Coordinates of C-alpha atoms in Angstrom, one line a residue:
Chain J
M1 CA 0.0 0.0 0.0
Q2 CA 2.9 2.3 0.6
G3 CA 3.8 2.3 -3.1
Q4 CA 6.2 4.8 -4.6
N5 CA 3.3 6.5 -6.2
Q6 CA 1.1 7.7 -3.2
Q7 CA -1.6 9.0 -5.5
Q8 CA -2.5 5.5 -6.7
A9 CA -2.6 3.9 -3.3
Y10 CA -6.3 4.3 -2.8
D11 CA -7.2 2.2 -5.8
R12 CA -5.1 -0.7 -4.6
G13 CA -6.7 -1.4 -1.3
I14 CA -10.4 -1.7 -1.1
T15 CA -10.6 -0.4 2.4
I16 CA -9.4 3.0 1.2
F17 CA -11.6 5.9 0.1
S18 CA -10.3 8.1 -2.7
P19 CA -10.2 11.8 -1.9
D20 CA -13.6 12.3 -3.6
G21 CA -15.2 9.5 -1.5
R22 CA -15.2 6.6 -4.0
L23 CA -14.1 3.0 -3.5
Y24 CA -12.3 2.3 -6.7
Q25 CA -12.1 -1.5 -6.2
V26 CA -15.9 -1.7 -5.8
E27 CA -16.3 0.3 -9.0
Y28 CA -13.9 -2.0 -10.8
A29 CA -15.9 -4.9 -9.6
R30 CA -19.0 -3.4 -11.2
E31 CA -17.0 -3.3 -14.5
A32 CA -16.3 -7.0 -14.0
V33 CA -20.1 -7.5 -13.9
K34 CA -20.5 -5.7 -17.2
R35 CA -18.0 -8.0 -18.8
G36 CA -20.4 -10.9 -18.2
T37 CA -23.3 -11.8 -20.4
A38 CA -26.7 -10.3 -19.4
S39 CA -29.4 -11.6 -17.2
V40 CA -32.9 -10.2 -17.0
G41 CA -35.6 -10.4 -14.3
V42 CA -39.3 -9.6 -14.8
R43 CA -41.9 -9.5 -12.1
T44 CA -45.4 -10.1 -13.2
A45 CA -48.7 -10.3 -11.4
D46 CA -48.6 -14.1 -11.3
G47 CA -44.9 -14.9 -11.0
V48 CA -41.3 -13.9 -11.5
V49 CA -39.3 -14.6 -14.7
L50 CA -35.5 -15.0 -14.7
A51 CA -33.7 -15.2 -18.1
A52 CA -30.0 -15.3 -18.9
D53 CA -27.9 -15.2 -22.0
R54 CA -25.6 -18.2 -21.8
H55 CA -24.3 -18.4 -25.4
A56 CA -21.2 -20.6 -25.7
R57 CA -17.9 -19.2 -27.0
S58 CA -17.2 -22.5 -28.7
P59 CA -19.5 -25.1 -30.2
L60 CA -17.4 -27.8 -28.4
L61 CA -18.4 -26.4 -25.0
E62 CA -21.2 -28.3 -23.2
R63 CA -24.0 -25.8 -22.8
D64 CA -25.2 -27.2 -19.5
S65 CA -21.9 -26.4 -17.9
I66 CA -22.6 -22.7 -18.3
E67 CA -24.4 -21.9 -15.1
K68 CA -26.4 -18.7 -15.1
I69 CA -29.6 -19.5 -13.3
H70 CA -29.8 -21.4 -10.1
K71 CA -32.4 -22.7 -7.7
A72 CA -31.8 -21.4 -4.2
D73 CA -34.8 -23.0 -2.5
D74 CA -38.1 -24.4 -3.8
H75 CA -39.5 -20.9 -4.0
V76 CA -36.5 -18.7 -5.0
G77 CA -34.3 -18.7 -8.1
I78 CA -31.1 -16.7 -8.7
A79 CA -29.7 -15.4 -12.0
S80 CA -26.1 -14.1 -12.1
A81 CA -23.9 -11.9 -14.3
G82 CA -20.2 -11.5 -14.0
H83 CA -17.7 -13.9 -12.4
V84 CA -19.3 -17.3 -12.3
A85 CA -17.0 -18.6 -9.6
D86 CA -17.9 -15.6 -7.4
A87 CA -21.6 -16.2 -8.1
R88 CA -21.3 -19.8 -7.0
K89 CA -20.0 -18.8 -3.6
L90 CA -22.9 -16.4 -3.0
I91 CA -25.4 -18.9 -4.3
D92 CA -24.2 -21.5 -1.9
L93 CA -24.5 -18.9 0.9
A94 CA -28.1 -18.2 -0.2
R95 CA -28.9 -22.0 -0.3
R96 CA -27.5 -22.5 3.2
Q97 CA -29.3 -19.4 4.6
A98 CA -32.6 -20.7 3.1
Q99 CA -32.1 -23.9 5.0
V100 CA -31.0 -22.1 8.2
E101 CA -34.4 -20.3 8.1
Q102 CA -36.1 -23.8 7.9
L103 CA -34.0 -25.1 10.8
R104 CA -34.3 -22.0 13.0
Y105 CA -37.9 -21.0 12.4
G106 CA -39.4 -23.9 10.5
Q107 CA -40.5 -21.6 7.6
Q108 CA -39.5 -20.6 4.1
I109 CA -37.2 -17.6 3.9
G110 CA -38.5 -14.4 2.4
V111 CA -36.9 -13.2 -0.8
E112 CA -36.2 -9.9 0.8
S113 CA -34.5 -11.5 3.9
L114 CA -32.5 -13.8 1.7
T115 CA -31.3 -10.9 -0.5
K116 CA -30.2 -9.0 2.6
E117 CA -28.4 -12.0 3.9
V118 CA -26.4 -12.1 0.6
T119 CA -25.8 -8.4 0.4
D120 CA -24.7 -8.1 4.0
Y121 CA -22.1 -10.8 3.2
I122 CA -21.0 -9.0 0.0
Q123 CA -20.6 -5.8 2.0
E124 CA -18.0 -7.4 4.3
Y125 CA -15.8 -7.8 1.2
T126 CA -15.8 -4.1 0.6
Q127 CA -14.5 -3.2 4.0
T128 CA -12.2 -6.1 5.1
G129 CA -8.5 -5.8 4.4
G130 CA -6.8 -8.3 2.2
A131 CA -10.0 -9.3 0.4
R132 CA -11.4 -8.3 -3.0
P133 CA -15.1 -7.5 -3.7
F134 CA -17.4 -10.0 -5.4
G135 CA -17.2 -9.4 -9.2
V136 CA -20.8 -10.5 -9.7
A137 CA -24.4 -9.1 -9.6
L138 CA -27.3 -11.4 -8.8
L139 CA -31.1 -11.3 -9.4
L140 CA -33.1 -13.1 -6.7
G141 CA -36.7 -13.9 -7.8
G142 CA -39.3 -15.7 -5.9
I143 CA -42.6 -15.7 -4.0
E144 CA -43.0 -14.3 -0.5
D145 CA -46.3 -14.4 1.3
G146 CA -48.0 -15.2 -2.0
E147 CA -46.5 -12.1 -3.7
P148 CA -43.8 -12.2 -6.5
R149 CA -40.6 -10.3 -5.5
L150 CA -37.5 -9.5 -7.5
F151 CA -34.3 -8.2 -6.0
E152 CA -30.8 -7.2 -7.3
T153 CA -27.5 -7.4 -5.5
D154 CA -24.4 -5.5 -6.7
P155 CA -20.7 -5.7 -5.7
S156 CA -21.1 -2.9 -3.1
G157 CA -23.6 -5.1 -1.2
T158 CA -26.6 -2.8 -1.8
P159 CA -30.0 -4.5 -2.2
Y160 CA -32.5 -3.1 -4.8
E161 CA -36.0 -4.3 -5.5
W162 CA -37.3 -4.1 -9.1
Q163 CA -40.3 -4.6 -11.3
A164 CA -38.0 -5.5 -14.2
V165 CA -34.2 -5.3 -14.4
A166 CA -31.1 -6.2 -16.4
I167 CA -27.6 -6.9 -15.1
G168 CA -24.4 -7.6 -16.9
G169 CA -23.3 -6.7 -20.4
D170 CA -25.5 -4.2 -22.3
R171 CA -27.3 -3.5 -19.1
E172 CA -28.2 0.1 -20.0
E173 CA -29.7 -0.8 -23.4
I174 CA -31.7 -3.7 -22.0
Q175 CA -32.9 -1.7 -19.1
S176 CA -34.2 1.1 -21.5
F177 CA -36.0 -1.6 -23.5
L178 CA -37.6 -2.9 -20.3
E179 CA -38.6 0.6 -19.2
E180 CA -40.3 1.1 -22.6
E181 CA -42.1 -2.2 -22.7
Y182 CA -42.9 -3.3 -19.1
T183 CA -46.4 -3.0 -17.8
E184 CA -47.6 -4.1 -14.4
E185 CA -50.6 -6.1 -15.7
M186 CA -48.4 -8.7 -17.4
D187 CA -49.1 -12.4 -16.9
L188 CA -46.2 -14.9 -16.6
E189 CA -46.2 -15.8 -20.3
S190 CA -46.0 -12.1 -21.3
G191 CA -43.2 -11.8 -18.7
I192 CA -41.3 -14.6 -20.5
E193 CA -41.9 -12.9 -23.8
L194 CA -40.6 -9.6 -22.5
A195 CA -37.5 -11.2 -20.9
L196 CA -36.7 -12.9 -24.2
E197 CA -37.3 -9.8 -26.3
A198 CA -35.1 -7.8 -23.9
L199 CA -32.2 -10.2 -24.3
G200 CA -32.8 -10.3 -28.0
S201 CA -32.9 -6.5 -28.3
V202 CA -29.2 -6.1 -28.0
S203 CA -28.3 -9.0 -30.4
D204 CA -28.0 -8.4 -34.1
E205 CA -28.3 -12.1 -34.9
G206 CA -31.4 -12.8 -32.9
L207 CA -31.8 -15.3 -30.2
D208 CA -30.6 -18.9 -30.3
A209 CA -32.8 -21.0 -28.0
S210 CA -29.9 -23.1 -26.8
G211 CA -28.1 -19.9 -25.7
V212 CA -30.8 -18.7 -23.4
D213 CA -31.7 -20.0 -19.9
I214 CA -35.2 -19.3 -18.4
A215 CA -36.7 -20.1 -15.1
T216 CA -39.9 -19.0 -13.4
V217 CA -41.4 -19.0 -9.9
D218 CA -45.1 -18.7 -10.2
V219 CA -47.6 -17.6 -7.5
E220 CA -49.8 -20.7 -7.8
S221 CA -47.2 -23.4 -7.3
E222 CA -44.6 -21.3 -5.5
Q223 CA -42.0 -23.6 -7.2
F224 CA -38.8 -22.8 -9.1
T225 CA -39.3 -24.2 -12.6
S226 CA -36.6 -24.3 -15.2
L227 CA -37.8 -24.2 -18.8
T228 CA -36.4 -27.0 -21.1
E229 CA -34.5 -26.0 -24.2
D230 CA -37.5 -27.2 -26.3
D231 CA -39.8 -24.9 -24.2
V232 CA -37.4 -22.0 -24.9
A233 CA -37.1 -22.9 -28.6
E234 CA -40.9 -23.0 -28.9
R235 CA -41.2 -19.5 -27.5
V236 CA -38.3 -18.0 -29.4
D237 CA -40.1 -19.3 -32.5
E238 CA -43.6 -18.1 -31.4
F239 CA -42.3 -14.6 -30.6
G240 CA -40.3 -14.5 -33.8
L241 CA -37.0 -13.8 -32.1
E242 CA -34.7 -16.3 -33.8
G243 CA -31.8 -15.3 -35.9
E244 CA -32.5 -15.1 -39.7
D245 CA -29.2 -16.2 -41.1
D246 CA -28.6 -19.7 -39.8
E247 CA -32.0 -21.1 -38.9
Chain P
M1 CA -14.8 -12.5 7.6
S2 CA -17.8 -13.6 9.7
E3 CA -19.0 -17.2 9.9
F4 CA -20.5 -18.2 6.6
T5 CA -23.7 -19.5 8.2
E6 CA -25.0 -18.9 11.7
D7 CA -25.8 -21.8 14.1
P8 CA -29.6 -22.2 13.7
Y9 CA -29.9 -23.7 17.1
A10 CA -28.2 -21.0 19.1
P11 CA -29.5 -17.6 20.1
E12 CA -28.2 -14.8 18.0
L13 CA -27.3 -12.5 20.9
G14 CA -25.7 -13.9 24.0
S15 CA -25.2 -17.6 24.3
F16 CA -26.6 -20.2 26.6
E17 CA -23.4 -22.3 26.4
D18 CA -21.2 -19.4 27.4
L19 CA -22.9 -18.8 30.6
P20 CA -20.7 -19.6 33.6
Q21 CA -21.8 -23.1 34.5
N22 CA -22.0 -24.0 38.2
P23 CA -21.9 -27.8 38.4
Q24 CA -24.4 -27.6 41.3
A25 CA -26.8 -25.3 39.5
G26 CA -30.1 -26.9 38.6
N27 CA -29.5 -29.7 41.0
D28 CA -29.4 -27.9 44.3
E29 CA -32.8 -28.6 45.8
D30 CA -32.3 -26.3 48.8
T31 CA -31.1 -23.1 47.0
V32 CA -32.5 -23.1 43.5
N33 CA -35.9 -21.5 43.2
K34 CA -38.5 -23.6 41.3
T35 CA -41.9 -22.5 40.2
G36 CA -43.5 -25.9 41.0
T37 CA -46.4 -24.4 39.2
T38 CA -49.6 -25.0 37.3
T39 CA -49.8 -23.1 34.0
V40 CA -52.8 -23.5 31.6
G41 CA -53.2 -22.3 28.0
I42 CA -56.4 -22.4 26.0
A43 CA -56.7 -21.2 22.4
V44 CA -60.1 -20.0 21.3
E45 CA -61.4 -18.2 18.2
D46 CA -60.7 -14.6 19.5
G47 CA -57.4 -15.3 21.2
V48 CA -55.5 -17.2 23.9
V49 CA -56.1 -17.3 27.6
I50 CA -53.2 -18.3 29.9
A51 CA -53.6 -18.8 33.7
T52 CA -50.7 -19.4 36.1
D53 CA -50.5 -19.8 39.9
M54 CA -48.3 -17.4 42.0
R55 CA -46.0 -19.7 44.1
A56 CA -42.3 -20.2 44.0
S57 CA -40.7 -22.9 46.1
L58 CA -37.4 -24.3 47.4
G59 CA -36.8 -28.0 47.5
G60 CA -40.5 -28.5 47.2
R61 CA -40.9 -27.9 50.9
F62 CA -40.7 -24.1 51.4
V63 CA -42.7 -21.3 49.8
S64 CA -40.0 -18.8 48.7
N65 CA -42.4 -16.3 47.1
K66 CA -46.1 -15.9 47.2
N67 CA -46.5 -13.3 44.5
V68 CA -44.8 -14.5 41.4
Q69 CA -46.0 -13.5 37.9
K70 CA -45.3 -16.6 35.9
V71 CA -46.6 -15.4 32.6
E72 CA -44.7 -12.8 30.6
Q73 CA -45.3 -11.0 27.3
I74 CA -42.5 -12.0 24.8
H75 CA -44.2 -10.9 21.6
P76 CA -46.6 -8.1 20.6
T77 CA -49.3 -10.8 20.6
G78 CA -47.7 -13.6 22.5
A79 CA -46.9 -14.7 26.0
L80 CA -44.8 -17.4 27.7
T81 CA -45.1 -19.1 31.1
L82 CA -42.3 -19.7 33.6
V83 CA -42.3 -23.4 34.6
G84 CA -39.4 -25.2 36.4
S85 CA -36.2 -23.4 37.3
V86 CA -36.9 -19.7 37.8
G87 CA -33.4 -18.7 36.6
G88 CA -33.7 -20.9 33.5
A89 CA -37.1 -19.6 32.6
Q90 CA -36.2 -15.9 33.1
S91 CA -33.1 -16.3 30.9
F92 CA -35.2 -18.1 28.3
I93 CA -37.7 -15.2 28.3
R94 CA -35.0 -12.5 27.9
T95 CA -33.5 -14.4 25.0
L96 CA -36.8 -14.9 23.2
R97 CA -37.8 -11.3 23.7
S98 CA -34.6 -10.1 22.0
E99 CA -35.0 -12.5 19.2
V100 CA -38.5 -11.3 18.6
D101 CA -37.5 -7.7 18.6
L102 CA -34.5 -8.3 16.3
Y103 CA -36.7 -10.2 13.9
E104 CA -39.2 -7.4 13.7
A105 CA -36.6 -4.7 13.4
R106 CA -34.9 -6.5 10.5
R107 CA -37.9 -7.6 8.5
G108 CA -40.6 -5.1 9.4
E109 CA -43.1 -7.8 10.5
D110 CA -43.6 -9.8 13.6
I111 CA -42.4 -13.4 13.8
S112 CA -45.3 -15.8 13.5
I113 CA -46.2 -17.8 16.7
D114 CA -45.4 -21.0 14.8
A115 CA -41.9 -19.8 14.0
L116 CA -41.4 -18.6 17.5
A117 CA -42.4 -22.0 18.9
T118 CA -39.8 -23.6 16.6
L119 CA -37.2 -21.2 17.7
A120 CA -38.0 -21.7 21.4
G121 CA -37.8 -25.5 20.8
N122 CA -34.4 -25.1 19.2
F123 CA -33.1 -23.1 22.2
A124 CA -34.5 -25.5 24.7
R125 CA -32.8 -28.4 22.8
G126 CA -29.6 -26.7 21.7
G127 CA -28.5 -25.1 24.9
P128 CA -27.7 -26.5 28.3
F129 CA -30.4 -28.3 30.3
M130 CA -32.5 -25.3 31.5
A131 CA -35.1 -27.4 33.4
I132 CA -38.1 -25.5 32.0
H133 CA -41.4 -26.6 30.6
P134 CA -43.2 -23.4 29.4
I135 CA -46.4 -22.8 27.5
L136 CA -46.3 -20.4 24.5
G137 CA -49.6 -18.8 23.6
G138 CA -50.1 -16.2 20.9
V139 CA -52.2 -14.8 18.0
D140 CA -51.0 -14.2 14.5
D141 CA -52.4 -14.1 10.9
E142 CA -53.0 -17.9 11.1
G143 CA -55.2 -17.6 14.3
S144 CA -54.8 -18.5 17.9
H145 CA -52.1 -21.0 19.0
V146 CA -51.0 -22.7 22.2
Y147 CA -47.8 -24.8 22.4
S148 CA -46.0 -26.6 25.1
I149 CA -42.2 -26.6 24.9
D150 CA -40.6 -29.4 26.9
P151 CA -37.1 -29.4 28.5
A152 CA -35.7 -31.5 25.6
G153 CA -37.1 -29.1 22.9
G154 CA -40.2 -31.0 22.1
V155 CA -42.8 -28.6 20.7
M156 CA -46.5 -29.7 20.7
K157 CA -49.5 -27.7 19.6
D158 CA -52.9 -28.2 21.0
D159 CA -56.3 -26.4 21.6
Y160 CA -55.4 -26.4 25.3
T161 CA -52.4 -27.5 27.3
V162 CA -51.1 -27.6 30.9
T163 CA -47.6 -27.8 32.3
G164 CA -46.1 -27.8 35.8
S165 CA -46.3 -29.9 38.9
G166 CA -50.1 -29.5 39.1
M167 CA -50.8 -30.5 35.6
Q168 CA -52.8 -33.7 36.3
L169 CA -55.1 -31.8 38.6
A170 CA -55.6 -29.0 36.0
Y171 CA -56.1 -31.5 33.2
G172 CA -58.8 -33.2 35.3
V173 CA -60.8 -29.9 35.3
L174 CA -60.2 -29.2 31.6
E175 CA -61.1 -32.7 30.4
G176 CA -64.4 -32.5 32.3
S177 CA -65.3 -29.0 31.1
Y178 CA -63.5 -28.0 27.9
E179 CA -65.6 -27.7 24.8
E180 CA -65.0 -26.2 21.4
G181 CA -66.2 -22.7 20.6
L182 CA -65.5 -21.1 24.1
S183 CA -65.5 -17.3 24.3
M184 CA -62.5 -15.5 25.9
D185 CA -64.5 -15.0 29.1
E186 CA -65.5 -18.7 29.3
A187 CA -62.0 -19.8 28.6
S188 CA -60.7 -17.4 31.3
T189 CA -63.0 -18.8 33.9
L190 CA -62.2 -22.4 32.9
A191 CA -58.4 -21.8 33.0
A192 CA -58.7 -20.1 36.4
R193 CA -60.8 -23.1 37.7
A194 CA -58.1 -25.5 36.4
V195 CA -55.4 -23.6 38.3
Y196 CA -57.6 -23.3 41.4
A197 CA -58.0 -27.1 41.5
A198 CA -54.2 -27.5 41.3
T199 CA -53.6 -24.9 44.0
E200 CA -55.9 -26.8 46.4
R201 CA -54.0 -30.1 46.2
D202 CA -50.5 -29.5 44.6
T203 CA -48.0 -28.2 47.1
G204 CA -46.0 -26.6 44.4
S205 CA -48.9 -24.4 43.3
G206 CA -50.8 -21.8 45.1
N207 CA -51.3 -18.2 46.4
G208 CA -53.6 -16.9 43.6
V209 CA -53.7 -16.7 39.9
Y210 CA -52.4 -14.5 37.0
L211 CA -54.5 -14.3 33.9
A212 CA -53.0 -13.3 30.5
L213 CA -55.5 -12.5 27.7
V214 CA -53.8 -12.5 24.3
T215 CA -55.7 -11.2 21.3
D216 CA -54.7 -9.6 18.0
E217 CA -54.7 -6.3 20.0
G218 CA -52.0 -7.3 22.4
V219 CA -51.4 -9.0 25.8
D220 CA -53.2 -8.0 29.0
I221 CA -51.9 -9.6 32.2
T222 CA -53.6 -9.2 35.6
G223 CA -52.9 -10.9 38.9
Y224 CA -55.6 -12.0 41.4
D225 CA -54.8 -13.0 45.0
D226 CA -58.3 -14.2 45.5
F227 CA -59.7 -16.8 43.2
D228 CA -63.3 -15.5 43.9
D229 CA -62.5 -12.6 41.6
V230 CA -62.1 -14.9 38.6
L231 CA -64.2 -18.0 39.2

């Protein structure tokens, strides 16, 4: 930390504020999130939709090994953007905290409580010496007291609640698209359509069904449900979102 | 970095295990205050009635206090009885109160009575042997609930329940007179009658009755030296 160039010291250690009150390492971690492919969350009247771009960089890569959407508990799903390895650590925390709630109180954890468990943990990595912040953002979607809830976590450890939100690469563009197209009255199927369109809105080649992961948690079943590739392909086709050149 | 996952069986603040442990504590019949006790809980449509006697004793042979309030509010709409070791029961109540307050402060809503019963069961089981057998009664969105929490952490829900040294006597009254659909007033009289029967024949119970009326409005606790005021 006592480098020859004193002026740079505050962007080396995360526990140091810059003179204008910024934490550079946390901001760099946000850049790491932008380097990841996008994930989208949409809250509708009858459930939450999580969708993630998981296109493979090589045709030889097994698609299923790209993890973007995870089940945290029966009633909560988590989508990530940014460092996958960092995401896995936080998702394991979320899964364990969901079970702690069952052991401690004998009840399902609320989506808001679960989000705050995760963000409180992320925050410690912005203040503890010798550590680096998490280079990942998460979307937690689920049902709490019969109501759909959708939250975002960022590398600073701040929780946000959204109606519809994008994280990762092209976030601003996708968010603008969501702001244009989102309506509160949407049903789950329209939510899936909006999420797919939002991911497709930043792609010139259209959507490839095998490169998109979708999961829902609906109010009726309160269960995390992952759509199969065929289900996704059917909808990509139905909504006319597929690429025109190779299909 | 903090622990990755908290121990679900331990209190979040303070620790039962870290308390200085006197090897004699809990076993010394002559110096540790026991409640003896008869505590009765009845859940009805409009709320919960809890009745407790007012005697503390030493070694089962000496009345060490004749004016003990053995039911305490631990939740905006919930109360717990003190049964067994007075020290163990008071510590248990302090811990549960802080957990209830912390839960509400963090989440903006009160813990349900069912979740509170599970938590209390975990504490009874996970900590040292506290020699207590309380009743938890409360009202939440799901309705009125009465639980008994035994010293090994067993949590049992019922329409009415009794714990303490006078329990057989009180149950005798309840089994003869309990019926479904009681009003709060009828349940209060019945609970007081059950405690009265126990105070007449159980040496660990006596000296009057405390009544706690728990509704969705809150908890109202009143003591009566004379059973004639409530029977």
